[in-house]
Coordinates of C-alpha atoms in Angstrom, one line a residue:
M1257 CA -4.5 0.4 -4.8
G1258 CA -1.3 2.1 -5.9
H1259 CA 1.3 0.7 -8.3
G1260 CA 4.9 0.3 -7.7
P1261 CA 7.7 1.5 -10.0
V1262 CA 8.0 -0.2 -13.3
S1263 CA 11.1 -1.7 -14.8
D1264 CA 11.1 -3.3 -18.2
G1265 CA 7.3 -3.5 -18.1
V1266 CA 7.2 -5.3 -14.7
R1267 CA 6.3 -3.3 -11.6
V1268 CA 8.9 -3.5 -8.8
L1269 CA 7.4 -3.9 -5.4
P1270 CA 8.9 -3.8 -1.9
P1271 CA 9.8 -7.1 -0.2
N1272 CA 6.7 -9.0 1.1
D1273 CA 4.3 -6.6 -0.7
P1274 CA 0.9 -8.4 -0.9
R1275 CA 0.3 -7.0 -4.4
Q1276 CA 2.9 -9.6 -5.6
Y1277 CA 0.2 -12.3 -5.3
D1278 CA -2.1 -10.5 -7.7
D1279 CA 0.8 -10.2 -10.2
L1280 CA 1.4 -14.0 -9.7
A1281 CA -2.2 -15.0 -9.8
G1282 CA -1.7 -17.4 -12.7
E1283 CA 1.1 -19.3 -10.9
W1284 CA -0.9 -20.8 -8.0
W1285 CA -1.9 -24.1 -9.6
R1286 CA 1.0 -24.6 -11.9
P1287 CA 2.9 -27.6 -10.6
D1288 CA 6.3 -26.2 -11.6
G1289 CA 5.4 -22.5 -11.2
A1290 CA 6.3 -19.9 -8.7
F1291 CA 4.5 -21.5 -5.8
A1292 CA 5.6 -25.1 -6.4
M1293 CA 7.1 -25.5 -3.0
L1294 CA 3.9 -24.3 -1.4
H1295 CA 2.2 -27.4 -2.9
W1296 CA 4.7 -29.6 -1.2
L1297 CA 4.2 -27.9 2.1
A1298 CA 0.4 -28.0 1.8
R1299 CA 0.5 -31.7 1.4
A1300 CA 2.8 -32.1 4.4
R1301 CA 0.6 -29.8 6.5
A1302 CA -2.6 -31.6 5.6
A1303 CA -0.9 -34.9 6.7
L1304 CA -0.9 -33.5 10.2
V1305 CA -4.7 -33.1 10.2
P1306 CA -6.6 -36.2 11.3
P1307 CA -10.1 -37.1 9.9
A1308 CA -12.8 -35.0 11.4
S1309 CA -14.1 -36.4 14.7
R1310 CA -17.6 -35.0 14.5
P1311 CA -20.2 -33.9 11.9
D1312 CA -19.9 -30.3 10.6
A1313 CA -16.3 -30.0 11.6
V1314 CA -14.6 -26.8 10.4
L1315 CA -11.0 -26.2 9.4
V1316 CA -10.0 -22.5 9.1
D1317 CA -7.1 -22.0 6.7
L1318 CA -5.3 -18.7 7.5
G1319 CA -3.5 -17.2 4.6
C1320 CA -5.1 -19.9 2.4
G1321 CA -3.9 -18.4 -0.9
A1322 CA -5.6 -20.2 -3.8
G1323 CA -6.6 -23.1 -1.5
L1324 CA -3.6 -25.4 -2.0
M1325 CA -4.5 -27.6 0.9
A1326 CA -7.9 -28.5 -0.5
P1327 CA -6.9 -31.6 -2.6
H1328 CA -5.2 -33.0 0.5
L1329 CA -8.1 -32.5 2.8
A1330 CA -10.6 -34.1 0.5
G1331 CA -12.5 -36.9 2.3
K1332 CA -11.4 -35.9 5.8
G1333 CA -14.8 -34.4 6.7
Y1334 CA -14.1 -30.7 7.2
R1335 CA -15.8 -27.6 5.9
H1336 CA -12.7 -25.8 4.6
V1337 CA -12.9 -22.1 5.3
G1338 CA -10.0 -20.0 3.8
V1339 CA -9.1 -16.5 5.0
D1340 CA -6.8 -14.3 2.8
L1341 CA -6.3 -10.7 1.8
T1342 CA -5.7 -11.5 -1.9
R1343 CA -9.1 -11.6 -3.7
S1344 CA -7.6 -13.1 -6.9
A1345 CA -6.3 -16.0 -4.8
L1346 CA -9.6 -16.4 -3.0
E1347 CA -11.4 -16.7 -6.3
Q1348 CA -9.3 -19.7 -7.1
A1349 CA -9.7 -21.2 -3.6
A1350 CA -13.4 -21.0 -4.0
A1351 CA -13.2 -22.8 -7.3
H1352 CA -11.5 -25.7 -5.4
G1353 CA -14.2 -26.0 -2.9
V1354 CA -13.0 -23.7 -0.2
T1355 CA -15.4 -21.3 1.6
A1356 CA -13.5 -18.1 0.8
L1357 CA -13.4 -15.2 3.3
A1358 CA -11.6 -12.0 2.6
G1359 CA -9.9 -10.9 5.8
D1360 CA -6.7 -10.1 7.7
V1361 CA -5.2 -13.0 9.7
T1362 CA -4.7 -10.6 12.6
A1363 CA -8.4 -9.8 12.7
V1364 CA -10.4 -12.7 11.4
P1365 CA -14.1 -12.1 11.0
L1366 CA -15.1 -15.4 12.6
A1367 CA -16.5 -16.4 16.1
D1368 CA -14.4 -17.6 19.0
G1369 CA -14.1 -21.3 19.1
C1370 CA -15.6 -21.9 15.7
A1371 CA -12.8 -24.2 14.4
D1372 CA -11.9 -27.8 15.0
V1373 CA -8.6 -27.2 13.2
V1374 CA -6.7 -24.0 12.3
A1375 CA -4.0 -24.2 9.7
A1376 CA -1.5 -21.4 9.3
G1377 CA 0.8 -22.4 6.5
E1378 CA 3.6 -20.2 5.3
V1379 CA 1.8 -17.1 6.5
L1380 CA 3.3 -16.0 9.8
E1381 CA 6.6 -15.0 8.1
H1382 CA 4.6 -12.6 6.0
V1383 CA 2.7 -10.9 8.8
P1384 CA 4.1 -7.7 10.4
D1385 CA 2.6 -8.7 13.8
W1386 CA 2.8 -12.5 13.9
R1387 CA 1.9 -12.5 17.5
A1388 CA -1.5 -11.0 16.7
A1389 CA -2.0 -13.7 14.1
V1390 CA -1.1 -16.4 16.6
A1391 CA -3.6 -14.9 19.1
E1392 CA -6.3 -15.1 16.4
A1393 CA -5.5 -18.7 15.4
C1394 CA -5.8 -19.8 19.1
R1395 CA -9.0 -17.7 19.6
L1396 CA -10.7 -19.5 16.7
L1397 CA -10.0 -23.0 18.1
R1398 CA -12.5 -24.8 20.2
P1399 CA -11.2 -26.5 23.3
G1400 CA -9.4 -29.7 22.1
G1401 CA -9.0 -28.1 18.7
L1402 CA -5.8 -28.6 16.6
L1403 CA -3.4 -25.9 15.4
V1404 CA -1.0 -26.9 12.5
L1405 CA 1.5 -24.5 10.9
D1406 CA 4.7 -24.1 9.1
T1407 CA 7.0 -21.1 8.8
L1408 CA 10.6 -19.9 8.5
N1409 CA 12.8 -19.4 11.5
D1410 CA 14.4 -16.1 12.5
T1411 CA 18.0 -17.2 11.9
L1412 CA 20.9 -16.3 9.7
L1413 CA 20.7 -19.7 8.1
A1414 CA 17.1 -19.2 7.1
R1415 CA 17.9 -15.8 5.6
L1416 CA 20.7 -17.4 3.6
V1417 CA 18.7 -20.4 2.4
A1418 CA 15.2 -18.8 1.9
V1419 CA 16.3 -15.4 0.6
E1420 CA 19.9 -15.2 -0.6
L1421 CA 19.8 -18.6 -2.2
G1422 CA 16.1 -19.5 -2.5
E1423 CA 15.0 -16.4 -4.3
R1424 CA 17.7 -16.9 -6.9
L1425 CA 16.0 -20.1 -8.0
P1426 CA 14.0 -19.8 -11.2
T1427 CA 10.7 -20.8 -9.4
V1428 CA 10.9 -18.5 -6.4
P1429 CA 9.7 -14.9 -6.8
R1430 CA 12.3 -12.3 -5.9
G1431 CA 11.2 -10.2 -2.9
I1432 CA 8.5 -12.6 -1.8
H1433 CA 10.0 -12.6 1.8
D1434 CA 11.0 -9.9 4.2
P1435 CA 13.5 -11.7 6.5
R1436 CA 12.8 -9.2 9.3
L1437 CA 9.5 -11.0 9.7
F1438 CA 10.8 -14.5 10.2
V1439 CA 9.5 -16.2 13.3
D1440 CA 11.8 -17.6 16.1
D1441 CA 10.5 -21.1 16.9
R1442 CA 11.1 -20.7 20.7
A1443 CA 9.2 -17.4 20.8
L1444 CA 6.3 -19.0 18.8
V1445 CA 6.0 -21.9 21.3
V1446 CA 5.9 -19.4 24.2
E1447 CA 3.3 -17.3 22.4
C1448 CA 1.1 -20.2 21.7
A1449 CA 1.3 -21.3 25.3
R1450 CA 0.1 -17.9 26.4
H1451 CA -3.1 -18.6 24.4
G1452 CA -3.7 -22.1 25.7
V1453 CA -2.0 -24.1 22.9
T1454 CA 0.9 -26.4 23.7
L1455 CA 2.8 -26.4 20.4
R1456 CA 5.5 -28.9 19.4
V1457 CA 7.8 -28.0 16.6
R1458 CA 10.1 -30.0 14.3
G1459 CA 12.4 -29.0 11.5
V1460 CA 11.3 -30.0 8.0
R1461 CA 12.9 -29.9 4.5
P1462 CA 12.1 -31.2 1.0
G1463 CA 13.8 -34.5 0.1
L1464 CA 17.2 -33.5 -1.3
R1465 CA 17.4 -36.0 -4.1
A1466 CA 13.9 -35.5 -5.3
T1467 CA 14.4 -31.7 -5.1
L1468 CA 17.5 -31.9 -7.3
G1469 CA 15.6 -34.1 -9.8
W1470 CA 12.7 -31.7 -9.8
L1471 CA 15.0 -28.7 -10.5
V1472 CA 16.8 -30.6 -13.3
R1473 CA 13.4 -31.6 -14.9
R1474 CA 12.1 -28.0 -14.6
S1475 CA 15.3 -26.6 -16.2
R1476 CA 14.7 -28.9 -19.1
G1477 CA 11.1 -27.8 -19.5
G1478 CA 9.5 -30.8 -18.0
A1479 CA 6.2 -30.5 -16.0
A1480 CA 4.7 -32.3 -13.1
R1481 CA 1.7 -34.4 -14.1
D1482 CA -0.5 -34.0 -11.0
V1483 CA -0.4 -30.9 -8.9
S1484 CA -1.9 -32.8 -5.9
H1485 CA 0.7 -35.6 -5.6
D1486 CA 3.8 -34.7 -7.6
G1487 CA 6.9 -32.9 -6.3
P1488 CA 9.4 -33.7 -3.5
V1489 CA 8.1 -34.9 -0.2
I1490 CA 8.6 -32.6 2.9
R1491 CA 10.5 -34.7 5.5
P1492 CA 11.4 -34.1 9.2
T1493 CA 14.9 -33.1 9.9
W1494 CA 16.9 -32.6 13.1
S1495 CA 17.2 -28.8 12.9
T1496 CA 14.5 -26.1 13.0
A1497 CA 17.0 -23.5 11.9
V1498 CA 15.4 -22.9 8.5
L1499 CA 11.9 -24.3 8.0
Y1500 CA 9.7 -25.9 10.7
Q1501 CA 6.3 -27.3 11.4
G1502 CA 4.2 -26.9 14.5
R1503 CA 1.3 -28.9 15.8
G1504 CA -0.6 -28.3 19.1
V1505 CA -3.9 -28.7 20.8
R1506 CA -5.8 -26.0 22.7
H1507 CA -6.5 -26.8 26.3
G1508 CA -10.1 -26.6 27.6

């Protein structure tokens, strides 16, 4: 794999380059690290997943990273299978009980209908062909299976909040997003319907007061005590214009 240009000892990569995740491998499980908000979102995403309804139930976690959903799925009865391109992240996911599988979310090496639940958290906005990723997510679901996801909307407001403002925060890596890949919520609903999944979406955001308190604590060098439960709570909001969740069931 090639290396990007180097500035002040740090290689500079294009926006959304997957190699950033290798460079940030030590950040995944730091509560106040570069991926702090992904912990908050993983907790909210896992809350959409009910306990398994049958023995040997499988949850396929697309773009699982280092397995941040794992602590929040414990005790729900699923075999947690994680799919990701980044091997350094998969090694950490495996250490947290995830069955790690190296693969592209647009061509997942798993059988049709193998999953009771498919989770696609903060991954669609990183995929050049998000429609292919949606097709795979729906293909993996058994009839009656559940799709849960969250992603960034293809709006000017999302670009402002997530990129122009968000990537200036000390905890968000610069260039982690390419806003050209953000996913329109209406188009996503239509695409899921094409593949037999009726998706309902709702806007979400972190609690404002808790987020401000978290930023102040972090700026003073404070640290979260428990990566599984600390941090602001992701709450529903009236608008899907920036960040949204989706939940839907595959028809028979």
